[in-house]
Short mmCIF file of C-alpha atoms in Angstrom, two decimals:
data_model
loop_
_atom_site.label_atom_id
_atom_site.label_comp_id
_atom_site.label_asym_id
_atom_site.label_seq_id
_atom_site.Cartn_x
_atom_site.Cartn_y
_atom_site.Cartn_z
CA ALA J 1 0.00 0.00 0.00
CA ARG J 2 1.49 3.30 -1.11
CA PRO J 3 1.47 6.34 1.13
CA HIS J 4 -1.00 8.92 -0.16
CA PRO J 5 0.66 12.36 -0.19
CA THR J 6 -2.39 14.63 0.02
CA MET J 7 -4.63 12.62 2.37
CA SER J 8 -4.67 13.27 6.07
CA SER J 9 -2.71 10.68 7.93
CA ILE J 10 -5.70 8.85 9.37
CA GLY J 11 -5.81 5.92 7.03
CA THR J 12 -2.58 6.42 5.21
CA GLY J 13 -1.50 3.30 3.44
CA TYR J 14 -4.47 1.14 4.32
CA ASP J 15 -7.32 3.02 2.74
CA LEU J 16 -7.02 2.35 -0.97
CA ASP J 17 -9.20 -0.76 -1.08
CA VAL J 18 -12.17 -1.68 1.01
CA SER J 19 -10.76 -5.19 1.04
CA GLU J 20 -7.79 -4.02 3.05
CA TYR J 21 -7.69 -3.95 6.84
CA SER J 22 -5.55 -1.51 8.72
CA PRO J 23 -3.26 -2.89 11.43
CA GLU J 24 -5.84 -1.75 14.00
CA GLY J 25 -8.49 -3.85 12.27
CA LYS J 26 -10.33 -0.96 10.63
CA LEU J 27 -11.73 -0.78 7.14
CA PHE J 28 -10.99 2.81 6.24
CA GLN J 29 -13.06 2.87 3.08
CA VAL J 30 -16.12 2.01 5.15
CA GLU J 31 -15.22 4.76 7.63
CA TYR J 32 -14.85 7.22 4.77
CA ALA J 33 -18.24 6.11 3.47
CA HIS J 34 -19.63 7.01 6.90
CA LYS J 35 -18.04 10.44 6.48
CA ALA J 36 -20.05 10.88 3.28
CA VAL J 37 -23.19 10.30 5.34
CA GLU J 38 -22.03 12.61 8.10
CA SER J 39 -21.45 15.50 5.75
CA SER J 40 -24.93 15.24 4.25
CA GLY J 41 -28.30 16.57 5.39
CA THR J 42 -29.86 14.98 8.45
CA ALA J 43 -32.45 12.24 8.08
CA VAL J 44 -34.74 11.44 10.98
CA GLY J 45 -37.11 8.53 11.65
CA ILE J 46 -39.60 8.44 14.51
CA CYS J 47 -41.88 5.56 15.60
CA CYS J 48 -45.02 7.10 16.99
CA ARG J 49 -47.95 5.47 18.74
CA ASP J 50 -49.80 4.69 15.52
CA GLY J 51 -47.31 5.19 12.74
CA VAL J 52 -43.81 6.06 11.59
CA VAL J 53 -42.57 9.42 10.34
CA LEU J 54 -39.54 10.04 8.15
CA ALA J 55 -38.06 13.48 7.63
CA VAL J 56 -34.97 14.67 5.74
CA GLU J 57 -33.12 17.96 5.68
CA ASN J 58 -32.70 17.98 1.92
CA ILE J 59 -29.94 20.53 1.40
CA VAL J 60 -30.31 22.26 -1.93
CA THR J 61 -27.19 23.83 -3.35
CA SER J 62 -28.78 26.07 -5.94
CA LYS J 63 -31.94 28.14 -6.18
CA LEU J 64 -32.07 27.20 -9.84
CA TYR J 65 -33.34 23.72 -9.06
CA GLU J 66 -37.07 22.97 -9.37
CA THR J 67 -38.54 22.24 -5.96
CA ASN J 68 -38.87 18.57 -5.02
CA CYS J 69 -36.96 17.38 -8.03
CA ASN J 70 -34.59 15.30 -5.93
CA ARG J 71 -36.51 13.96 -2.98
CA ARG J 72 -34.62 12.02 -0.37
CA VAL J 73 -37.62 9.99 0.74
CA PHE J 74 -38.49 7.01 -1.45
CA HIS J 75 -41.34 4.57 -1.75
CA ILE J 76 -40.24 0.95 -1.52
CA ASP J 77 -43.46 -0.86 -2.49
CA ARG J 78 -46.70 0.64 -1.21
CA HIS J 79 -46.15 0.04 2.48
CA ILE J 80 -42.46 0.80 3.07
CA GLY J 81 -40.68 4.15 3.04
CA MET J 82 -36.97 4.90 2.87
CA ALA J 83 -35.19 8.09 3.87
CA ALA J 84 -31.56 8.56 2.90
CA SER J 85 -28.60 10.60 4.01
CA GLY J 86 -25.36 10.67 2.03
CA LEU J 87 -24.68 10.42 -1.67
CA LEU J 88 -28.03 10.60 -3.45
CA PRO J 89 -27.13 8.43 -6.45
CA ASP J 90 -25.98 5.70 -4.03
CA ALA J 91 -29.27 6.08 -2.15
CA ARG J 92 -31.16 5.66 -5.42
CA ALA J 93 -29.22 2.46 -6.15
CA VAL J 94 -30.13 1.09 -2.73
CA ALA J 95 -33.76 2.08 -3.34
CA ARG J 96 -33.73 0.28 -6.69
CA HIS J 97 -32.45 -2.94 -5.10
CA ALA J 98 -34.92 -2.64 -2.25
CA ARG J 99 -37.80 -2.15 -4.69
CA GLU J 100 -36.77 -5.22 -6.63
CA GLU J 101 -36.58 -7.29 -3.46
CA ALA J 102 -39.98 -6.08 -2.34
CA ALA J 103 -41.53 -6.75 -5.75
CA ASP J 104 -40.00 -10.24 -5.91
CA TYR J 105 -41.23 -11.07 -2.43
CA ARG J 106 -44.72 -9.90 -3.27
CA GLN J 107 -44.66 -11.94 -6.49
CA SER J 108 -43.50 -15.15 -4.79
CA HIS J 109 -45.24 -14.94 -1.43
CA GLY J 110 -48.42 -13.22 -2.55
CA GLU J 111 -48.19 -10.66 0.23
CA PRO J 112 -46.27 -7.44 1.00
CA MET J 113 -42.72 -7.94 2.23
CA PRO J 114 -42.28 -7.62 6.01
CA LEU J 115 -39.96 -4.75 6.87
CA SER J 116 -37.68 -6.91 8.99
CA GLU J 117 -37.04 -9.10 5.97
CA LEU J 118 -36.38 -6.12 3.70
CA ALA J 119 -34.02 -4.53 6.21
CA SER J 120 -32.06 -7.75 6.31
CA ARG J 121 -31.79 -7.82 2.52
CA VAL J 122 -30.72 -4.17 2.28
CA SER J 123 -28.14 -4.82 4.96
CA ASN J 124 -26.80 -7.86 3.07
CA LEU J 125 -26.58 -5.75 -0.06
CA MET J 126 -24.71 -2.89 1.53
CA HIS J 127 -22.41 -5.27 3.34
CA ALA J 128 -21.58 -7.13 0.14
CA TYR J 129 -20.09 -3.92 -1.22
CA THR J 130 -17.64 -3.76 1.68
CA MET J 131 -15.89 -7.01 0.86
CA TYR J 132 -14.35 -6.62 -2.61
CA SER J 133 -11.63 -4.34 -3.89
CA ALA J 134 -13.41 -3.94 -7.20
CA VAL J 135 -16.23 -1.90 -5.65
CA ARG J 136 -16.70 0.81 -3.09
CA PRO J 137 -19.15 0.84 -0.21
CA PHE J 138 -22.43 2.73 -0.62
CA GLY J 139 -21.90 6.31 0.54
CA CYS J 140 -25.32 6.55 2.12
CA GLY J 141 -27.23 5.50 5.21
CA VAL J 142 -30.90 4.62 4.98
CA LEU J 143 -33.86 4.61 7.33
CA LEU J 144 -36.60 2.12 6.47
CA ALA J 145 -40.11 2.56 7.86
CA ALA J 146 -43.37 0.65 7.85
CA PHE J 147 -46.55 0.27 9.88
CA GLU J 148 -47.23 -3.46 9.98
CA ASN J 149 -50.02 -5.25 11.83
CA GLY J 150 -50.61 -2.19 13.96
CA ARG J 151 -46.96 -1.88 14.93
CA PRO J 152 -44.73 0.97 13.77
CA GLN J 153 -41.30 -0.20 12.67
CA LEU J 154 -38.08 1.62 11.87
CA TYR J 155 -34.76 0.18 10.74
CA GLY J 156 -31.54 2.03 10.05
CA VAL J 157 -28.84 0.60 7.77
CA GLU J 158 -25.38 2.12 7.63
CA PRO J 159 -22.66 1.95 4.93
CA SER J 160 -20.98 -0.94 6.73
CA GLY J 161 -24.16 -2.98 6.40
CA VAL J 162 -24.87 -2.96 10.12
CA TYR J 163 -28.53 -2.42 10.93
CA TYR J 164 -30.70 -2.10 13.96
CA SER J 165 -34.35 -1.67 14.72
CA TYR J 166 -35.11 1.67 16.36
CA HIS J 167 -37.82 3.56 18.21
CA GLY J 168 -36.32 6.66 16.74
CA TYR J 169 -33.08 7.41 14.94
CA ALA J 170 -31.17 10.08 13.03
CA ILE J 171 -28.27 10.00 10.58
CA GLY J 172 -26.42 12.77 8.79
CA LYS J 173 -24.67 15.92 9.85
CA ALA J 174 -26.76 16.86 12.89
CA LYS J 175 -27.46 13.31 13.99
CA GLN J 176 -26.31 13.86 17.57
CA ASN J 177 -28.54 16.89 18.11
CA ALA J 178 -31.42 15.17 16.36
CA ARG J 179 -31.08 11.98 18.44
CA THR J 180 -31.09 14.05 21.61
CA GLU J 181 -34.28 15.79 20.48
CA ILE J 182 -35.90 12.46 19.61
CA GLU J 183 -35.08 11.08 23.05
CA LYS J 184 -36.99 13.96 24.59
CA LEU J 185 -40.20 12.95 22.82
CA LYS J 186 -42.72 10.68 24.53
CA LEU J 187 -43.05 8.32 21.60
CA ALA J 188 -45.60 5.96 23.12
CA GLU J 189 -48.09 8.83 23.43
CA LEU J 190 -47.23 10.72 20.27
CA SER J 191 -49.73 10.36 17.43
CA ALA J 192 -48.32 10.03 13.92
CA ALA J 193 -50.08 13.24 12.87
CA ASN J 194 -48.26 15.13 15.62
CA GLY J 195 -45.12 13.16 14.94
CA VAL J 196 -44.99 14.74 11.50
CA LYS J 197 -44.87 18.17 13.10
CA GLU J 198 -42.30 17.12 15.69
CA ALA J 199 -40.07 15.58 13.02
CA ALA J 200 -40.25 18.81 11.03
CA LYS J 201 -39.38 20.76 14.15
CA ILE J 202 -36.32 18.58 14.79
CA ILE J 203 -35.10 19.05 11.23
CA TYR J 204 -35.50 22.80 11.41
CA SER J 205 -33.86 23.06 14.81
CA CYS J 206 -30.86 21.01 13.70
CA HIS J 207 -30.43 22.86 10.45
CA ASP J 208 -27.35 25.02 10.27
CA GLU J 209 -28.49 28.34 8.81
CA VAL J 210 -24.97 29.59 8.31
CA LYS J 211 -23.43 26.67 6.46
CA ASP J 212 -26.37 25.49 4.36
CA LYS J 213 -28.67 28.37 3.55
CA TYR J 214 -31.37 26.62 1.59
CA PHE J 215 -33.00 23.26 2.26
CA GLU J 216 -36.20 21.42 1.45
CA LEU J 217 -38.09 19.50 4.07
CA ASP J 218 -38.92 15.99 2.82
CA LEU J 219 -41.58 14.40 5.00
CA SER J 220 -43.37 11.10 4.90
CA LEU J 221 -45.84 9.14 6.97
CA THR J 222 -46.91 5.48 7.28
CA SER J 223 -49.66 5.11 9.83
CA ALA J 224 -53.03 3.72 10.82
CA GLU J 225 -54.55 6.79 9.18
CA THR J 226 -52.88 6.07 5.84
CA ALA J 227 -54.00 2.43 6.21
CA GLY J 228 -50.39 1.29 6.29
CA ARG J 229 -49.57 3.01 3.05
CA HIS J 230 -46.36 5.05 2.78
CA VAL J 231 -47.39 8.57 1.88
CA ILE J 232 -45.18 11.54 1.06
CA VAL J 233 -46.51 14.49 3.03
CA THR J 234 -47.43 17.40 0.77
CA GLY J 235 -49.96 20.22 0.61
CA GLU J 236 -51.72 21.38 3.75
CA GLN J 237 -50.23 18.81 6.08
CA TRP J 238 -46.72 19.69 4.92
CA THR J 239 -47.34 23.43 5.28
CA GLU J 240 -48.77 22.90 8.77
CA ALA J 241 -45.72 20.89 9.84
CA SER J 242 -43.31 23.35 8.27
CA ASN J 243 -45.01 26.35 9.93
CA TYR J 244 -45.06 24.56 13.29
CA ALA J 245 -41.32 23.97 12.95
CA LYS J 246 -40.56 27.53 11.94
CA ALA J 247 -42.71 28.95 14.76
CA ALA J 248 -40.92 26.74 17.28
CA LEU J 249 -37.62 28.00 15.94
CA GLU J 250 -38.65 31.64 16.32
CA GLU J 251 -39.88 31.00 19.81
CA HIS J 252 -36.59 29.41 20.63
CA ASP J 253 -34.68 32.29 19.10
CA SER J 254 -36.75 34.84 20.95
CA ASP J 255 -36.08 32.91 24.16
CA ASP J 256 -32.42 33.59 23.56
CA ASP J 257 -32.97 37.33 23.60
CA VAL J 258 -32.61 38.50 27.17
CA MET M 1 -25.59 -5.15 -12.77
CA SER M 2 -22.58 -6.82 -14.38
CA ALA M 3 -20.93 -8.81 -11.57
CA SER M 4 -23.04 -10.21 -8.78
CA PHE M 5 -21.45 -9.36 -5.48
CA TYR M 6 -24.81 -9.89 -4.01
CA THR M 7 -27.37 -12.43 -5.11
CA LYS M 8 -30.95 -12.21 -4.02
CA PRO M 9 -32.39 -15.26 -2.31
CA ALA M 10 -33.86 -17.46 -5.00
CA ASN M 11 -37.22 -16.12 -6.05
CA ASN M 12 -39.40 -16.48 -9.07
CA GLY M 13 -38.42 -13.01 -10.10
CA ASN M 14 -40.91 -10.66 -11.64
CA ALA M 15 -41.83 -13.15 -14.35
CA GLY M 16 -42.23 -11.23 -17.55
CA VAL M 17 -45.21 -12.38 -19.50
CA ALA M 18 -43.14 -13.11 -22.58
CA MET M 19 -40.50 -15.03 -20.64
CA GLU M 20 -40.58 -18.66 -21.63
CA THR M 21 -38.12 -21.27 -22.79
CA SER M 22 -38.10 -22.20 -26.44
CA TRP M 23 -39.84 -25.34 -27.63
CA ASP M 24 -36.63 -26.80 -28.98
CA SER M 25 -34.55 -26.51 -25.87
CA ASN M 26 -37.33 -27.61 -23.56
CA PRO M 27 -39.57 -30.08 -25.41
CA GLY M 28 -41.31 -31.21 -22.23
CA ARG M 29 -42.89 -27.78 -21.98
CA GLN M 30 -46.30 -27.72 -23.56
CA ARG M 31 -48.45 -25.08 -25.10
CA THR M 32 -51.89 -24.04 -24.08
CA LEU M 33 -54.32 -26.52 -25.54
CA GLN M 34 -57.47 -25.80 -23.61
CA PRO M 35 -58.72 -23.64 -20.77
CA ILE M 36 -59.30 -25.55 -17.53
CA THR M 37 -61.01 -23.44 -14.89
CA THR M 38 -62.98 -20.77 -16.70
CA GLY M 39 -64.91 -17.59 -16.13
CA ALA M 40 -67.98 -16.79 -18.18
CA SER M 41 -69.15 -13.51 -19.67
CA VAL M 42 -68.01 -10.00 -18.85
CA LEU M 43 -70.36 -7.16 -19.77
CA ALA M 44 -69.72 -3.44 -19.88
CA ILE M 45 -71.42 -0.27 -21.03
CA LYS M 46 -70.59 3.44 -21.06
CA TYR M 47 -73.00 5.93 -19.54
CA ASN M 48 -73.16 9.72 -19.51
CA ALA M 49 -70.69 10.13 -16.64
CA GLY M 50 -68.53 7.01 -16.79
CA VAL M 51 -68.52 3.30 -17.51
CA ILE M 52 -69.88 0.24 -15.68
CA MET M 53 -68.67 -3.33 -15.97
CA VAL M 54 -70.05 -6.56 -14.47
CA ALA M 55 -68.74 -10.10 -14.20
CA ASP M 56 -70.09 -13.04 -12.22
CA THR M 57 -67.95 -14.74 -9.61
CA LEU M 58 -68.06 -18.31 -10.89
CA GLY M 59 -65.05 -20.45 -11.79
CA SER M 60 -66.32 -23.39 -13.86
CA TYR M 61 -64.40 -26.62 -14.10
CA GLY M 62 -65.87 -27.78 -17.38
CA SER M 63 -69.54 -28.16 -16.61
CA LEU M 64 -68.94 -28.27 -12.84
CA ALA M 65 -69.70 -25.01 -11.05
CA LYS M 66 -66.67 -25.51 -8.85
CA PHE M 67 -65.53 -22.15 -7.45
CA ARG M 68 -68.37 -19.84 -6.67
CA SER M 69 -66.52 -16.83 -5.32
CA ILE M 70 -63.76 -15.96 -7.75
CA PRO M 71 -63.26 -12.23 -8.25
CA ARG M 72 -62.73 -11.51 -11.94
CA VAL M 73 -62.73 -7.74 -11.77
CA LEU M 74 -59.38 -6.05 -11.13
CA ARG M 75 -59.10 -2.48 -9.92
CA VAL M 76 -55.83 -1.25 -11.46
CA ASN M 77 -55.96 2.33 -10.23
CA ASP M 78 -58.45 5.14 -9.66
CA ALA M 79 -59.12 5.51 -13.37
CA THR M 80 -58.85 1.94 -14.62
CA VAL M 81 -60.50 -1.44 -14.09
CA ALA M 82 -60.21 -4.66 -16.07
CA ALA M 83 -62.07 -7.97 -16.09
CA ALA M 84 -61.44 -11.23 -17.90
CA SER M 85 -63.29 -14.30 -19.05
CA GLY M 86 -61.65 -17.56 -20.07
CA ASP M 87 -58.95 -19.49 -18.26
CA LEU M 88 -58.80 -18.19 -14.71
CA ALA M 89 -55.22 -19.30 -14.06
CA ASP M 90 -54.08 -17.20 -17.01
CA MET M 91 -56.22 -14.34 -15.76
CA GLN M 92 -54.74 -14.51 -12.26
CA PHE M 93 -51.23 -14.64 -13.72
CA LEU M 94 -51.77 -11.60 -15.94
CA ASN M 95 -53.53 -9.71 -13.16
CA THR M 96 -50.50 -10.21 -10.91
CA VAL M 97 -48.22 -8.78 -13.59
CA VAL M 98 -50.56 -5.81 -14.11
CA GLU M 99 -50.75 -5.20 -10.39
CA ASN M 100 -46.96 -5.30 -10.07
CA HIS M 101 -46.69 -2.73 -12.86
CA ALA M 102 -49.30 -0.59 -11.12
CA ILE M 103 -47.32 -0.70 -7.85
CA ASP M 104 -44.13 0.21 -9.71
CA GLU M 105 -45.84 3.25 -11.15
CA GLU M 106 -47.30 4.30 -7.83
CA ILE M 107 -43.97 4.19 -6.04
CA HIS M 108 -42.10 6.12 -8.67
CA GLU M 109 -44.50 8.98 -8.09
CA HIS M 110 -43.91 10.69 -11.38
CA GLY M 111 -47.64 11.21 -11.70
CA ILE M 112 -47.89 8.78 -14.59
CA ALA M 113 -50.21 5.85 -14.05
CA TYR M 114 -51.75 3.22 -16.29
CA SER M 115 -54.56 4.89 -18.16
CA PRO M 116 -57.16 2.48 -19.50
CA ALA M 117 -55.94 3.14 -23.03
CA SER M 118 -52.33 2.35 -22.13
CA LEU M 119 -53.36 -0.82 -20.28
CA HIS M 120 -55.52 -1.85 -23.26
CA SER M 121 -52.59 -1.26 -25.57
CA TRP M 122 -50.17 -3.22 -23.37
CA LEU M 123 -52.62 -6.13 -23.01
CA THR M 124 -53.08 -6.22 -26.77
CA ARG M 125 -49.34 -6.51 -27.34
CA VAL M 126 -49.01 -9.24 -24.73
CA MET M 127 -51.96 -11.29 -26.00
CA TYR M 128 -50.90 -11.00 -29.62
CA ASN M 129 -47.33 -11.89 -28.71
CA ARG M 130 -48.44 -15.07 -26.94
CA ARG M 131 -50.82 -15.95 -29.77
CA SER M 132 -47.98 -15.58 -32.26
CA ARG M 133 -46.02 -18.23 -30.36
CA ILE M 134 -49.02 -20.56 -30.40
CA ASN M 135 -49.11 -20.40 -26.61
CA PRO M 136 -51.94 -18.02 -25.81
CA LEU M 137 -53.23 -16.69 -22.57
CA TRP M 138 -56.75 -18.06 -22.98
CA ASN M 139 -58.65 -14.95 -21.97
CA THR M 140 -60.83 -12.18 -23.25
CA TYR M 141 -60.22 -8.95 -21.38
CA ILE M 142 -62.37 -5.89 -21.09
CA VAL M 143 -60.64 -2.71 -19.94
CA ALA M 144 -62.79 0.13 -18.65
CA GLY M 145 -62.10 3.52 -17.15
CA THR M 146 -61.57 7.20 -17.72
CA GLU M 147 -59.22 8.35 -20.49
CA ALA M 148 -58.55 12.06 -20.92
CA GLY M 149 -61.77 12.93 -19.12
CA GLN M 150 -63.91 10.60 -21.22
CA PRO M 151 -65.28 7.12 -20.53
CA PHE M 152 -63.14 4.37 -22.08
CA LEU M 153 -64.08 0.79 -22.97
CA GLY M 154 -61.77 -1.66 -24.76
CA TYR M 155 -61.75 -5.35 -25.65
CA VAL M 156 -58.78 -7.71 -26.18
CA ASN M 157 -59.05 -11.42 -26.80
CA MET M 158 -56.61 -14.33 -26.87
CA LEU M 159 -55.87 -13.76 -30.55
CA GLY M 160 -54.83 -10.21 -29.91
CA VAL M 161 -57.94 -8.84 -31.58
CA ALA M 162 -58.59 -5.48 -29.94
CA PHE M 163 -61.17 -2.75 -30.35
CA LYS M 164 -62.97 -0.05 -28.46
CA GLU M 165 -66.73 0.39 -28.27
CA ASP M 166 -69.52 1.98 -26.27
CA CYS M 167 -70.75 -1.41 -25.06
CA LEU M 168 -68.86 -4.72 -24.88
CA ALA M 169 -69.42 -8.33 -23.93
CA THR M 170 -67.37 -11.52 -23.93
CA GLY M 171 -68.32 -15.15 -24.47
CA PHE M 172 -72.01 -15.94 -24.34
CA GLY M 173 -72.64 -12.36 -23.41
CA SER M 174 -71.65 -11.29 -26.89
CA HIS M 175 -74.35 -13.54 -28.34
CA LEU M 176 -77.19 -13.06 -25.90
CA CYS M 177 -76.62 -9.59 -24.46
CA LEU M 178 -74.78 -7.33 -26.87
CA GLY M 179 -78.03 -6.73 -28.73
CA LEU M 180 -79.77 -5.73 -25.51
CA LEU M 181 -76.97 -3.33 -24.58
CA ARG M 182 -76.96 -1.78 -28.03
CA GLU M 183 -80.72 -1.31 -27.81
CA ALA M 184 -80.30 0.49 -24.51
CA LEU M 185 -77.73 2.81 -26.08
CA ASP M 186 -79.90 3.46 -29.13
CA ALA M 187 -82.91 4.24 -26.95
CA ALA M 188 -80.86 6.84 -25.14
CA GLY M 189 -79.40 8.27 -28.32
CA GLY M 190 -75.85 7.24 -27.43
CA TYR M 191 -74.04 6.82 -24.14
CA ALA M 192 -74.17 10.52 -23.44
CA GLY M 193 -77.92 10.12 -22.90
CA LEU M 194 -77.69 7.04 -20.71
CA THR M 195 -77.95 7.52 -16.95
CA GLU M 196 -76.06 5.43 -14.41
CA GLU M 197 -79.30 3.83 -13.17
CA THR M 198 -80.44 2.85 -16.67
CA ALA M 199 -77.00 1.45 -17.49
CA THR M 200 -76.88 -0.57 -14.27
CA SER M 201 -80.35 -2.00 -14.75
CA ALA M 202 -79.56 -2.85 -18.38
CA LEU M 203 -76.49 -4.78 -17.26
CA GLU M 204 -78.43 -6.51 -14.52
CA ALA M 205 -81.11 -7.53 -16.99
CA CYS M 206 -78.38 -8.96 -19.22
CA LEU M 207 -76.86 -10.89 -16.33
CA ARG M 208 -80.28 -12.35 -15.64
CA VAL M 209 -80.68 -13.43 -19.25
CA LEU M 210 -77.27 -15.08 -19.01
CA TYR M 211 -78.14 -16.84 -15.77
CA TYR M 212 -81.28 -18.25 -17.40
CA ARG M 213 -79.67 -19.23 -20.68
CA ASP M 214 -75.92 -19.75 -20.22
CA CYS M 215 -75.15 -23.01 -18.44
CA ARG M 216 -71.87 -21.63 -17.14
CA ALA M 217 -73.25 -18.40 -15.71
CA TYR M 218 -73.99 -17.63 -12.07
CA ASN M 219 -76.24 -15.41 -9.98
CA GLN M 220 -73.53 -13.75 -7.89
CA TYR M 221 -71.52 -10.96 -9.45
CA GLN M 222 -69.15 -8.05 -9.05
CA LEU M 223 -69.79 -4.60 -10.39
CA ALA M 224 -67.18 -1.98 -11.28
CA ASN M 225 -68.16 1.65 -11.77
CA VAL M 226 -65.60 4.18 -13.00
CA PRO M 227 -67.15 7.66 -12.99
CA VAL M 228 -65.27 10.20 -15.03
CA ALA M 229 -64.81 12.57 -12.13
CA LYS M 230 -64.38 10.11 -9.28
CA PRO M 231 -62.23 7.10 -8.35
CA ALA M 232 -63.11 3.64 -9.58
CA GLN M 233 -65.18 1.47 -7.27
CA VAL M 234 -65.52 -2.28 -7.37
CA SER M 235 -68.49 -3.58 -5.39
CA GLY M 236 -69.82 -7.02 -4.70
CA PRO M 237 -70.78 -9.69 -4.36
CA HIS M 238 -74.22 -8.72 -5.59
CA PHE M 239 -76.94 -11.33 -5.85
CA LEU M 240 -79.21 -11.70 -8.81
CA GLN M 241 -82.91 -12.32 -8.26
CA SER M 242 -84.31 -14.79 -10.75
CA ASP M 243 -87.65 -16.44 -11.31
CA TRP M 244 -87.63 -20.13 -12.12
CA SER M 245 -91.37 -20.73 -11.68
CA VAL M 246 -91.58 -21.46 -15.42
CA ALA M 247 -89.78 -24.71 -14.57
CA LYS M 248 -93.15 -26.15 -13.53
CA LEU M 249 -94.25 -25.99 -17.16
CA VAL M 250 -91.45 -28.37 -18.13
CA LYS M 251 -92.78 -31.88 -18.65
CA HIS M 252 -91.57 -34.37 -16.02
CA TYR M 253 -90.25 -31.54 -13.84
CA THR M 254 -90.77 -32.42 -10.20
CA GLU M 255 -90.21 -30.06 -7.34
#
């Protein structure tokens, strides 16, 4: 392994292939893939009493873009939603695989794919790309959500392929702040309709006004009210959530003024 | 994907309708010779604000009325419904493929969904393709819905023959009932003069005629209504009232 002149010294010499361990037993390419997620807009998933909410701080780099042209929340079949943080094209590739898996399962088993099964497949996929020098790991983390048999479910899969089931989770640049905010919520009592507003509020409060001026709020909901269908929140419900978040932000800001 | 670093657990895959091994490389594979479990007539008529379609819920096993609760009407999306007569295994297979396509379109959210005309066109290509390989899907489909703000009604059979009309029927329905439906349309001066109630009662009357005269018909049916301005609705099972008291006039008939 050749020393890389311009890279910082963190992984020097052991970071050219994902198939190469460092002497400390790290896979630096996977760690760098995590960095791609950490430098991207925050994605948040919250299991509420009767549904699951996904929200993404979709940072938009130019005002020239049409709104909502590059959403970061995807449908995977009718009943599963996916939010992504990290490289968007990688997220789209993961979504494409997930959709194929879900469609195949539905075709063979005659019923919608359980989320636990899909999460396992997505994890296997992402992990497979961490084992060969010919490919690079996916530079994205994904949150998968569904409301199955009356139970809200949320899974998070990271670039290494590791995945867990969560009550609430956040990935991306402000993940620490967002996770702290999620922990403050009383999830067992929170309705999905209110969860949408709370998720919006968390995104707005974690958004860094200075570094990333302009962002779009991508919101989605899978709940008893949507009959288990994954629905992208738009129109009135989106405006209500967005206004609630902005108002909370102003209140917070005005609290700062002594 | 070129190399497979990751292989999906073995599944059937989204079996394309045209996917089949060639006769030469797989001589054990046979072609469709006859339909086995069959559905009888499908009837449909346009009215002033949409289109209505009916199909009974019987799956016949030859002359045995074997499965009495088989849904033959498929709701594809808010603007499109389809129903089939003929071999019910082929119908269920095709309906699964259509439904998978419909889900694909829903999740891509680009606002484009199967319109009845596009489904009719796709079905025609599939049916004709299979017919051309002498391995047909033994069905006659009727596609109904709203196309560009207007009621749509299309027919496709196992030969790939396709056409659009203001009233349609398959199987025995085309012999016994098409005349009745056309009379209803003529009396109203075209479908624009036909109300929903008149259309529904005309179809019901036709179903009754079929139940009396077609040995493979049944008195339980589904009804699909696709109004131009509203989402499609499939209702059922409805039950047909019929009067068999004339049976007493049949010589040697005993109660």
